[in-house]
Every structure is written in C-alpha cells, then in structure tokens.
C-alpha cells in the first residue's frame, strides 16, 4: 500500500525506512532510532557551527543559508516520523492531518 506525506505544498512518498515498525509514542525500530539520533547529532553540529558564524560576525546571508539547512534537516526527520505513522495504517487519516496541522 503506497502512502504519501504532505511536505509543504506537495505530497511525497516516504522512504523505505519509514515502513519499519514504530508507534505514535516512541521510535521502536532500533535502526530508525539510530538513524534519527545520527541526524539530530548532525543538526546539533550545524547549530554549533551557526553559533560560531554569528560570534565571528559572519555575513547574514551565510548564516541564513546554514539556518535553512538545519531547518530542512529537522523537517526531514519530522516528515519521516509522520510517514511512519501513516505506513503503520492504524492511525485514522484525520489524526494524521491533525498531527500535520499542529506541527508542520
């Protein structure tokens, strides 16, 4: 069964990794948990780099570019999680829509 996740102004199909088991309350799949933690550690590194750029009085456009990259990395994590919820098939579409409207 194909499922799609709303991403901004369009729907995208989640990656194969989204099809691993998970729940609304916690990441159950060890591989998914590991991948998510690695992604968040990369974002943390990006944010530390952004702090250094600001401290060094770097041009605002460069700082904004790095902030956008960090935001996109967090968005990817969020939409991967929503895709997992949809792939499980036990969450009514209205609940998924509410989740997206609350957090996306």
CSV table of C-alpha atoms in Angstrom, one decimal:
chain,number,residue,atom,x,y,z
A,1,UNK,CA,0.0,0.0,0.0
A,2,UNK,CA,1.5,3.3,-1.0
A,3,UNK,CA,1.2,6.3,1.3
A,4,UNK,CA,2.2,9.9,1.0
A,5,UNK,CA,3.2,12.6,3.4
A,6,UNK,CA,2.3,16.3,2.9
A,7,UNK,CA,5.5,18.3,2.6
A,8,UNK,CA,4.8,22.0,2.4
A,9,UNK,CA,2.8,22.4,-0.8
A,10,UNK,CA,3.0,18.9,-2.2
A,11,UNK,CA,2.7,15.2,-1.2
A,12,UNK,CA,5.8,13.0,-1.2
A,13,UNK,CA,6.1,9.2,-0.8
A,14,UNK,CA,8.1,8.3,2.4
A,15,UNK,CA,11.4,6.4,2.1
A,16,UNK,CA,11.5,2.7,2.6
A,17,UNK,CA,13.0,3.3,6.0
A,18,UNK,CA,9.6,4.7,7.0
A,19,UNK,CA,8.0,1.4,6.5
A,20,UNK,CA,9.7,-0.1,9.6
A,21,UNK,CA,7.6,-0.6,12.7
A,22,UNK,CA,7.1,2.4,15.0
A,23,UNK,CA,4.5,3.9,17.3
A,24,UNK,CA,3.0,7.3,17.9
A,25,UNK,CA,4.7,7.5,21.3
A,26,UNK,CA,8.2,6.2,20.7
A,27,UNK,CA,10.6,5.0,18.0
A,28,UNK,CA,10.5,1.2,18.3
A,29,UNK,CA,12.8,0.2,15.4
A,30,UNK,CA,16.5,0.3,16.6
A,31,UNK,CA,17.7,1.1,13.1
A,32,UNK,CA,15.2,4.0,12.8
A,33,UNK,CA,16.2,5.3,16.3
A,34,UNK,CA,19.9,5.1,15.4
A,35,UNK,CA,19.3,7.0,12.1
A,36,UNK,CA,17.2,9.6,13.8
A,37,UNK,CA,19.8,10.2,16.6
A,38,UNK,CA,22.6,10.5,14.0
A,39,UNK,CA,20.5,13.0,12.0
A,40,UNK,CA,19.9,15.1,15.2
A,41,UNK,CA,23.6,15.0,16.1
A,42,UNK,CA,24.4,16.3,12.6
A,43,UNK,CA,21.9,19.1,13.2
A,44,UNK,CA,23.4,19.8,16.6
A,45,UNK,CA,26.8,20.2,14.9
A,46,UNK,CA,25.2,22.5,12.3
A,47,UNK,CA,23.8,24.7,15.1
A,48,UNK,CA,27.1,24.9,16.9
A,49,UNK,CA,28.7,26.0,13.6
A,50,UNK,CA,26.0,28.6,13.2
A,51,UNK,CA,26.7,29.9,16.6
A,52,UNK,CA,30.4,30.2,15.7
A,53,UNK,CA,29.5,32.1,12.5
A,54,UNK,CA,27.4,34.6,14.5
A,55,UNK,CA,30.1,35.0,17.1
A,56,UNK,CA,32.6,35.7,14.2
A,57,UNK,CA,30.3,38.4,12.7
A,58,UNK,CA,29.8,36.4,9.5
A,59,UNK,CA,27.6,37.8,6.7
A,60,UNK,CA,23.9,37.4,7.5
A,61,UNK,CA,23.3,35.6,4.1
A,62,UNK,CA,25.7,32.9,5.0
A,63,UNK,CA,24.2,32.5,8.5
A,64,UNK,CA,20.7,32.3,6.9
A,65,UNK,CA,21.8,29.7,4.5
A,66,UNK,CA,23.1,27.5,7.3
A,67,UNK,CA,20.0,28.1,9.4
A,68,UNK,CA,17.9,27.0,6.4
A,69,UNK,CA,19.9,23.8,6.0
A,70,UNK,CA,19.5,22.9,9.7
A,71,UNK,CA,15.8,23.6,9.5
A,72,UNK,CA,15.5,21.3,6.4
A,73,UNK,CA,17.3,18.6,8.3
A,74,UNK,CA,14.8,18.8,11.2
A,75,UNK,CA,11.9,18.9,8.7
A,76,UNK,CA,13.2,15.7,7.1
A,77,UNK,CA,13.2,14.0,10.5
A,78,UNK,CA,9.7,15.1,11.2
A,79,UNK,CA,8.2,14.0,7.9
A,80,UNK,CA,10.0,10.7,8.2
A,81,UNK,CA,8.2,10.1,11.5
A,82,UNK,CA,4.8,11.2,10.1
A,83,UNK,CA,5.4,8.8,7.1
A,84,UNK,CA,6.0,6.0,9.6
A,85,UNK,CA,2.7,6.7,11.4
A,86,UNK,CA,0.9,6.6,8.0
A,87,UNK,CA,2.6,3.5,6.9
A,88,UNK,CA,1.5,1.6,10.0
A,89,UNK,CA,-2.1,2.1,8.9
A,90,UNK,CA,-3.6,2.1,12.3
A,91,UNK,CA,-3.9,5.9,12.6
A,92,UNK,CA,-7.0,7.4,11.0
A,93,UNK,CA,-6.3,10.0,8.3
A,94,UNK,CA,-8.0,12.7,10.3
A,95,UNK,CA,-5.5,12.1,13.1
A,96,UNK,CA,-2.6,12.3,10.7
A,97,UNK,CA,-4.0,15.5,9.3
A,98,UNK,CA,-4.3,16.9,12.8
A,99,UNK,CA,-0.7,16.0,13.5
A,100,UNK,CA,0.5,17.7,10.4
A,101,UNK,CA,-1.6,20.8,11.1
A,102,UNK,CA,-0.3,21.1,14.7
A,103,UNK,CA,3.4,20.6,14.0
A,104,UNK,CA,4.1,21.1,10.3
